[in-house]
Amino acid sequence: MMTDTNLFAPDAEVALLSIIVKNPDLAVNIGDIKFFMMSSTSNQTILAEIQELTEKGLVPDFNLLMSSLTATGRLNSAGGKDYLIYLTTLAFPEENLQEFSKIIVSSHKARSLISAAAKIKPDAVNADNIDEMISRLKKSLEDITVNGGSDAQHIGDNASKAFEEIVARTSNPGVRGTPWGIKNIDLATGGKNAGEVWFISGRPGSGKTAMICNAALQDGAMGSPSLTISKEMNYQTLFERYVAIDS
């Protein structure tokens, strides 16, 4: 029987963070732990910041960690300055760092396993789809074993496939997704593709709204629904913009 003690390991999380904050050079020794394996937002935020600093070749000591969290606006999410100071007041043996790491990983895997099992609804399983359901569960179990239950991928895992995509775009330029409705932008970007997030900025009058309206009209023409939210223009103004573009 799984208990809260098995599923959550707040003591181990606090111990690990305390050791790292007080001995930042040891941050390179916790590569097996990913920030999402922590059970609380504050612990996730702190570990993510520590690992980001480490990946940049920096030593995440207390002052740098505090400054970085403040600069990125994540200090409150990390529990605030008081929580970071609290971590420095605790005393845990450095030699137990790997043991704390194992506890955290195991607890996360336990939560992921229960979550995967919970997605299987008894009423949804029948003779026609049993093989598919088993396949899904098997994939979930493999995922938990390999990366702790996350869909996160190492940048090198699919490098070959990604490079092939770049070559394909260079050899066959054109729209590979949904068009923006503006030829030069479509050629430069390949259109809009699933999974992408676009942030469009520019000076007033530079064409940001026109670009968005063109994109929405193109989506509609291709049968793809879109949602336009404006904090400046009312319905009538936006409607007239759409009509003017499509006239």
mmCIF file of C-alpha atoms in Angstrom:
data_model
loop_
_atom_site.group_PDB
_atom_site.id
_atom_site.type_symbol
_atom_site.label_atom_id
_atom_site.label_comp_id
_atom_site.label_asym_id
_atom_site.label_seq_id
_atom_site.Cartn_x
_atom_site.Cartn_y
_atom_site.Cartn_z
ATOM 1 C CA MET A 1 0.000 0.000 0.000
ATOM 2 C CA MET A 2 1.340 3.427 -1.007
ATOM 3 C CA THR A 3 1.242 6.125 1.646
ATOM 4 C CA ASP A 4 1.830 9.870 1.575
ATOM 5 C CA THR A 5 5.330 9.132 2.862
ATOM 6 C CA ASN A 6 6.024 7.108 -0.282
ATOM 7 C CA LEU A 7 4.405 9.580 -2.679
ATOM 8 C CA PHE A 8 5.859 12.789 -1.294
ATOM 9 C CA ALA A 9 9.311 13.432 0.101
ATOM 10 C CA PRO A 10 9.321 17.050 1.347
ATOM 11 C CA ASP A 11 11.991 16.318 3.958
ATOM 12 C CA ALA A 12 14.327 14.855 1.351
ATOM 13 C CA GLU A 13 13.644 17.791 -0.985
ATOM 14 C CA VAL A 14 14.430 20.340 1.728
ATOM 15 C CA ALA A 15 17.559 18.402 2.713
ATOM 16 C CA LEU A 16 18.842 18.272 -0.867
ATOM 17 C CA LEU A 17 18.212 21.982 -1.484
ATOM 18 C CA SER A 18 19.796 22.903 1.826
ATOM 19 C CA ILE A 19 22.950 20.956 0.991
ATOM 20 C CA ILE A 20 23.191 22.547 -2.461
ATOM 21 C CA VAL A 21 22.528 26.087 -1.262
ATOM 22 C CA LYS A 22 25.230 25.709 1.397
ATOM 23 C CA ASN A 23 27.583 23.751 -0.896
ATOM 24 C CA PRO A 24 26.875 25.069 -4.422
ATOM 25 C CA ASP A 25 29.798 23.147 -5.918
ATOM 26 C CA LEU A 26 27.775 19.966 -5.365
ATOM 27 C CA ALA A 27 25.047 21.099 -7.774
ATOM 28 C CA VAL A 28 26.760 19.194 -10.599
ATOM 29 C CA ASN A 29 26.181 15.948 -8.694
ATOM 30 C CA ILE A 30 22.377 15.947 -8.942
ATOM 31 C CA GLY A 31 21.969 15.562 -12.687
ATOM 32 C CA ASP A 32 19.495 12.689 -12.299
ATOM 33 C CA ILE A 33 16.958 14.969 -10.633
ATOM 34 C CA LYS A 34 14.760 17.226 -12.752
ATOM 35 C CA PHE A 35 12.998 20.206 -11.236
ATOM 36 C CA PHE A 36 9.532 18.782 -11.958
ATOM 37 C CA MET A 37 10.277 15.851 -9.643
ATOM 38 C CA MET A 38 9.931 18.155 -6.643
ATOM 39 C CA SER A 39 6.490 18.046 -5.056
ATOM 40 C CA SER A 40 6.063 21.779 -4.343
ATOM 41 C CA THR A 41 6.220 24.881 -6.522
ATOM 42 C CA SER A 42 8.799 26.576 -4.315
ATOM 43 C CA ASN A 43 11.174 23.612 -4.404
ATOM 44 C CA GLN A 44 10.684 23.204 -8.149
ATOM 45 C CA THR A 45 11.474 26.870 -8.735
ATOM 46 C CA ILE A 46 14.635 26.817 -6.630
ATOM 47 C CA LEU A 47 15.985 23.641 -8.216
ATOM 48 C CA ALA A 48 15.186 24.891 -11.724
ATOM 49 C CA GLU A 49 17.101 28.114 -11.025
ATOM 50 C CA ILE A 50 20.056 26.201 -9.567
ATOM 51 C CA GLN A 51 20.231 23.926 -12.608
ATOM 52 C CA GLU A 52 19.913 26.817 -15.065
ATOM 53 C CA LEU A 53 22.802 28.621 -13.398
ATOM 54 C CA THR A 54 24.868 25.431 -13.360
ATOM 55 C CA GLU A 55 24.237 24.840 -17.071
ATOM 56 C CA LYS A 56 25.630 28.332 -17.720
ATOM 57 C CA GLY A 57 28.836 27.317 -15.966
ATOM 58 C CA LEU A 58 28.055 29.400 -12.868
ATOM 59 C CA VAL A 59 28.309 28.336 -9.235
ATOM 60 C CA PRO A 60 24.817 28.826 -7.736
ATOM 61 C CA ASP A 61 25.839 30.185 -4.345
ATOM 62 C CA PHE A 62 23.281 31.861 -2.093
ATOM 63 C CA ASN A 63 23.866 35.426 -3.309
ATOM 64 C CA LEU A 64 23.814 34.517 -7.006
ATOM 65 C CA LEU A 65 20.739 32.352 -6.526
ATOM 66 C CA MET A 66 18.938 35.167 -4.714
ATOM 67 C CA SER A 67 19.901 37.720 -7.363
ATOM 68 C CA SER A 68 18.898 35.440 -10.228
ATOM 69 C CA LEU A 69 15.496 34.598 -8.726
ATOM 70 C CA THR A 70 14.853 38.291 -8.105
ATOM 71 C CA ALA A 71 15.903 39.265 -11.630
ATOM 72 C CA THR A 72 13.674 36.638 -13.232
ATOM 73 C CA GLY A 73 10.723 37.547 -11.014
ATOM 74 C CA ARG A 74 10.583 34.080 -9.485
ATOM 75 C CA LEU A 75 11.610 34.872 -5.920
ATOM 76 C CA ASN A 76 8.038 34.734 -4.611
ATOM 77 C CA SER A 77 7.434 31.418 -6.397
ATOM 78 C CA ALA A 78 10.566 30.126 -4.687
ATOM 79 C CA GLY A 79 9.081 30.838 -1.263
ATOM 80 C CA GLY A 80 10.703 34.235 -0.847
ATOM 81 C CA LYS A 81 13.951 35.326 0.755
ATOM 82 C CA ASP A 82 12.967 33.884 4.140
ATOM 83 C CA TYR A 83 12.684 30.356 2.735
ATOM 84 C CA LEU A 84 16.113 30.567 1.116
ATOM 85 C CA ILE A 85 17.618 31.814 4.370
ATOM 86 C CA TYR A 86 15.848 28.988 6.199
ATOM 87 C CA LEU A 87 17.567 26.460 3.913
ATOM 88 C CA THR A 88 20.951 27.828 4.972
ATOM 89 C CA THR A 89 20.164 27.277 8.673
ATOM 90 C CA LEU A 90 19.601 23.534 8.307
ATOM 91 C CA ALA A 91 22.287 20.920 8.782
ATOM 92 C CA PHE A 92 22.337 17.756 6.659
ATOM 93 C CA PRO A 93 25.348 15.512 5.934
ATOM 94 C CA GLU A 94 26.777 16.169 2.482
ATOM 95 C CA GLU A 95 27.499 12.464 2.078
ATOM 96 C CA ASN A 96 23.745 11.764 2.095
ATOM 97 C CA LEU A 97 23.115 13.909 -0.982
ATOM 98 C CA GLN A 98 22.744 10.944 -3.352
ATOM 99 C CA GLU A 99 20.443 9.151 -0.925
ATOM 100 C CA PHE A 100 18.169 12.192 -0.776
ATOM 101 C CA SER A 101 18.261 12.276 -4.582
ATOM 102 C CA LYS A 102 17.137 8.647 -4.831
ATOM 103 C CA ILE A 103 14.252 9.263 -2.434
ATOM 104 C CA ILE A 104 13.032 12.234 -4.480
ATOM 105 C CA VAL A 105 13.239 10.337 -7.786
ATOM 106 C CA SER A 106 11.481 7.267 -6.346
ATOM 107 C CA SER A 107 8.672 9.366 -4.863
ATOM 108 C CA HIS A 108 8.143 11.127 -8.177
ATOM 109 C CA LYS A 109 8.030 7.809 -10.029
ATOM 110 C CA ALA A 110 5.457 6.521 -7.531
ATOM 111 C CA ARG A 111 3.226 9.550 -8.163
ATOM 112 C CA SER A 112 3.663 9.158 -11.929
ATOM 113 C CA LEU A 113 2.790 5.457 -11.777
ATOM 114 C CA ILE A 114 -0.416 6.113 -9.842
ATOM 115 C CA SER A 115 -1.306 8.900 -12.251
ATOM 116 C CA ALA A 116 -0.791 6.608 -15.251
ATOM 117 C CA ALA A 117 -2.933 3.874 -13.701
ATOM 118 C CA ALA A 118 -5.665 6.365 -12.801
ATOM 119 C CA LYS A 119 -6.047 7.316 -16.462
ATOM 120 C CA ILE A 120 -7.322 3.821 -17.236
ATOM 121 C CA LYS A 121 -11.072 3.848 -16.684
ATOM 122 C CA PRO A 122 -12.571 0.344 -16.187
ATOM 123 C CA ASP A 123 -15.668 1.280 -18.197
ATOM 124 C CA ALA A 124 -13.486 2.308 -21.151
ATOM 125 C CA VAL A 125 -11.666 -1.029 -21.435
ATOM 126 C CA ASN A 126 -13.138 -3.702 -23.662
ATOM 127 C CA ALA A 127 -12.095 -6.569 -25.902
ATOM 128 C CA ASP A 128 -11.765 -4.265 -28.900
ATOM 129 C CA ASN A 129 -9.290 -1.820 -27.373
ATOM 130 C CA ILE A 130 -7.477 -3.893 -24.747
ATOM 131 C CA ASP A 131 -4.285 -4.090 -26.838
ATOM 132 C CA GLU A 132 -4.285 -0.335 -27.323
ATOM 133 C CA MET A 133 -4.817 0.250 -23.595
ATOM 134 C CA ILE A 134 -1.968 -2.102 -22.715
ATOM 135 C CA SER A 135 0.262 -0.344 -25.239
ATOM 136 C CA ARG A 136 -0.519 3.044 -23.674
ATOM 137 C CA LEU A 137 0.191 1.785 -20.185
ATOM 138 C CA LYS A 138 3.432 0.180 -21.357
ATOM 139 C CA LYS A 139 4.548 3.481 -22.890
ATOM 140 C CA SER A 140 3.722 5.282 -19.650
ATOM 141 C CA LEU A 141 5.729 2.756 -17.634
ATOM 142 C CA GLU A 142 8.687 3.040 -20.021
ATOM 143 C CA ASP A 143 8.474 6.817 -19.778
ATOM 144 C CA ILE A 144 8.531 6.678 -15.980
ATOM 145 C CA THR A 145 11.531 4.336 -16.054
ATOM 146 C CA VAL A 146 13.525 6.380 -18.560
ATOM 147 C CA ASN A 147 12.862 9.985 -17.560
ATOM 148 C CA GLY A 148 10.813 9.914 -14.394
ATOM 149 C CA GLY A 149 7.410 10.350 -15.988
ATOM 150 C CA SER A 150 8.047 13.532 -17.935
ATOM 151 C CA ASP A 151 7.733 14.164 -21.653
ATOM 152 C CA ALA A 152 10.873 16.301 -21.487
ATOM 153 C CA GLN A 153 13.553 15.397 -24.023
ATOM 154 C CA HIS A 154 17.279 16.009 -24.091
ATOM 155 C CA ILE A 155 18.212 18.375 -26.913
ATOM 156 C CA GLY A 156 20.450 15.740 -28.468
ATOM 157 C CA ASP A 157 17.864 12.954 -28.509
ATOM 158 C CA ASN A 158 16.235 14.053 -31.780
ATOM 159 C CA ALA A 159 19.040 16.178 -33.230
ATOM 160 C CA SER A 160 19.232 14.107 -36.408
ATOM 161 C CA LYS A 161 15.508 14.403 -37.085
ATOM 162 C CA ALA A 162 15.548 18.125 -36.354
ATOM 163 C CA PHE A 163 18.497 18.666 -38.713
ATOM 164 C CA GLU A 164 16.692 16.770 -41.463
ATOM 165 C CA GLU A 165 13.732 19.106 -41.000
ATOM 166 C CA ILE A 166 16.014 22.132 -41.439
ATOM 167 C CA VAL A 167 17.485 20.657 -44.623
ATOM 168 C CA ALA A 168 13.977 19.925 -45.949
ATOM 169 C CA ARG A 169 12.884 23.506 -45.336
ATOM 170 C CA THR A 170 15.975 24.839 -47.106
ATOM 171 C CA SER A 171 15.572 22.526 -50.096
ATOM 172 C CA ASN A 172 11.803 23.051 -50.393
ATOM 173 C CA PRO A 173 10.954 26.546 -49.120
ATOM 174 C CA GLY A 174 7.311 27.354 -48.648
ATOM 175 C CA VAL A 175 4.439 27.085 -46.216
ATOM 176 C CA ARG A 176 4.557 23.885 -44.167
ATOM 177 C CA GLY A 177 1.802 24.871 -41.743
ATOM 178 C CA THR A 178 -1.149 27.283 -41.733
ATOM 179 C CA PRO A 179 -0.359 30.482 -43.703
ATOM 180 C CA TRP A 180 -0.110 33.895 -42.062
ATOM 181 C CA GLY A 181 -1.655 35.444 -45.159
ATOM 182 C CA ILE A 182 1.411 37.590 -45.882
ATOM 183 C CA LYS A 183 3.688 36.061 -48.534
ATOM 184 C CA ASN A 184 7.079 37.231 -47.255
ATOM 185 C CA ILE A 185 6.289 36.188 -43.687
ATOM 186 C CA ASP A 186 5.008 32.808 -44.868
ATOM 187 C CA LEU A 187 8.229 32.202 -46.805
ATOM 188 C CA ALA A 188 10.381 33.258 -43.855
ATOM 189 C CA THR A 189 8.540 31.227 -41.211
ATOM 190 C CA GLY A 190 6.957 28.360 -43.121
ATOM 191 C CA GLY A 191 3.604 29.377 -41.667
ATOM 192 C CA LYS A 192 2.153 28.516 -38.277
ATOM 193 C CA ASN A 193 2.688 24.977 -37.021
ATOM 194 C CA ALA A 194 1.213 22.972 -34.152
ATOM 195 C CA GLY A 195 3.085 23.377 -30.876
ATOM 196 C CA GLU A 196 4.519 26.803 -31.716
ATOM 197 C CA VAL A 197 4.028 29.982 -29.689
ATOM 198 C CA TRP A 198 4.536 33.280 -31.524
ATOM 199 C CA PHE A 199 5.213 36.591 -29.770
ATOM 200 C CA ILE A 200 4.742 39.543 -32.120
ATOM 201 C CA SER A 201 5.972 42.983 -31.128
ATOM 202 C CA GLY A 202 6.580 46.281 -32.881
ATOM 203 C CA ARG A 203 6.057 50.001 -32.793
ATOM 204 C CA PRO A 204 2.524 51.447 -33.042
ATOM 205 C CA GLY A 205 1.294 51.292 -36.621
ATOM 206 C CA SER A 206 3.906 48.753 -37.715
ATOM 207 C CA GLY A 207 1.295 46.167 -38.740
ATOM 208 C CA LYS A 208 0.956 43.877 -35.718
ATOM 209 C CA THR A 209 -2.855 43.898 -35.728
ATOM 210 C CA ALA A 210 -2.978 43.550 -39.525
ATOM 211 C CA MET A 211 -0.765 40.479 -39.270
ATOM 212 C CA ILE A 212 -2.957 38.898 -36.601
ATOM 213 C CA CYS A 213 -6.134 39.650 -38.531
ATOM 214 C CA ASN A 214 -4.641 38.184 -41.704
ATOM 215 C CA ALA A 215 -3.659 35.053 -39.778
ATOM 216 C CA ALA A 216 -7.159 34.669 -38.314
ATOM 217 C CA LEU A 217 -8.754 35.047 -41.747
ATOM 218 C CA GLN A 218 -6.406 32.438 -43.196
ATOM 219 C CA ASP A 219 -7.270 30.076 -40.358
ATOM 220 C CA GLY A 220 -10.978 30.584 -41.018
ATOM 221 C CA ALA A 221 -10.541 29.967 -44.745
ATOM 222 C CA MET A 222 -8.867 26.657 -43.950
ATOM 223 C CA GLY A 223 -11.494 25.643 -41.406
ATOM 224 C CA SER A 224 -9.287 26.190 -38.358
ATOM 225 C CA PRO A 225 -10.998 28.071 -35.499
ATOM 226 C CA SER A 226 -9.151 31.003 -33.924
ATOM 227 C CA LEU A 227 -9.794 33.346 -31.014
ATOM 228 C CA THR A 228 -8.940 37.056 -31.087
ATOM 229 C CA ILE A 229 -8.675 38.916 -27.773
ATOM 230 C CA SER A 230 -8.022 42.658 -27.843
ATOM 231 C CA LYS A 231 -7.528 45.022 -24.910
ATOM 232 C CA GLU A 232 -7.689 48.078 -27.163
ATOM 233 C CA MET A 233 -10.171 47.463 -29.999
ATOM 234 C CA ASN A 234 -13.875 46.769 -29.579
ATOM 235 C CA TYR A 235 -15.850 44.284 -31.656
ATOM 236 C CA GLN A 236 -16.926 46.801 -34.312
ATOM 237 C CA THR A 237 -13.400 48.061 -34.926
ATOM 238 C CA LEU A 238 -11.991 44.558 -35.231
ATOM 239 C CA PHE A 239 -14.861 43.489 -37.498
ATOM 240 C CA GLU A 240 -14.193 46.423 -39.814
ATOM 241 C CA ARG A 241 -10.504 45.495 -39.950
ATOM 242 C CA TYR A 242 -11.404 41.957 -40.994
ATOM 243 C CA VAL A 243 -13.816 43.193 -43.636
ATOM 244 C CA ALA A 244 -11.255 45.665 -45.029
ATOM 245 C CA ILE A 245 -8.601 42.961 -45.338
ATOM 246 C CA ASP A 246 -10.979 40.526 -47.006
ATOM 247 C CA SER A 247 -12.454 43.105 -49.403
#
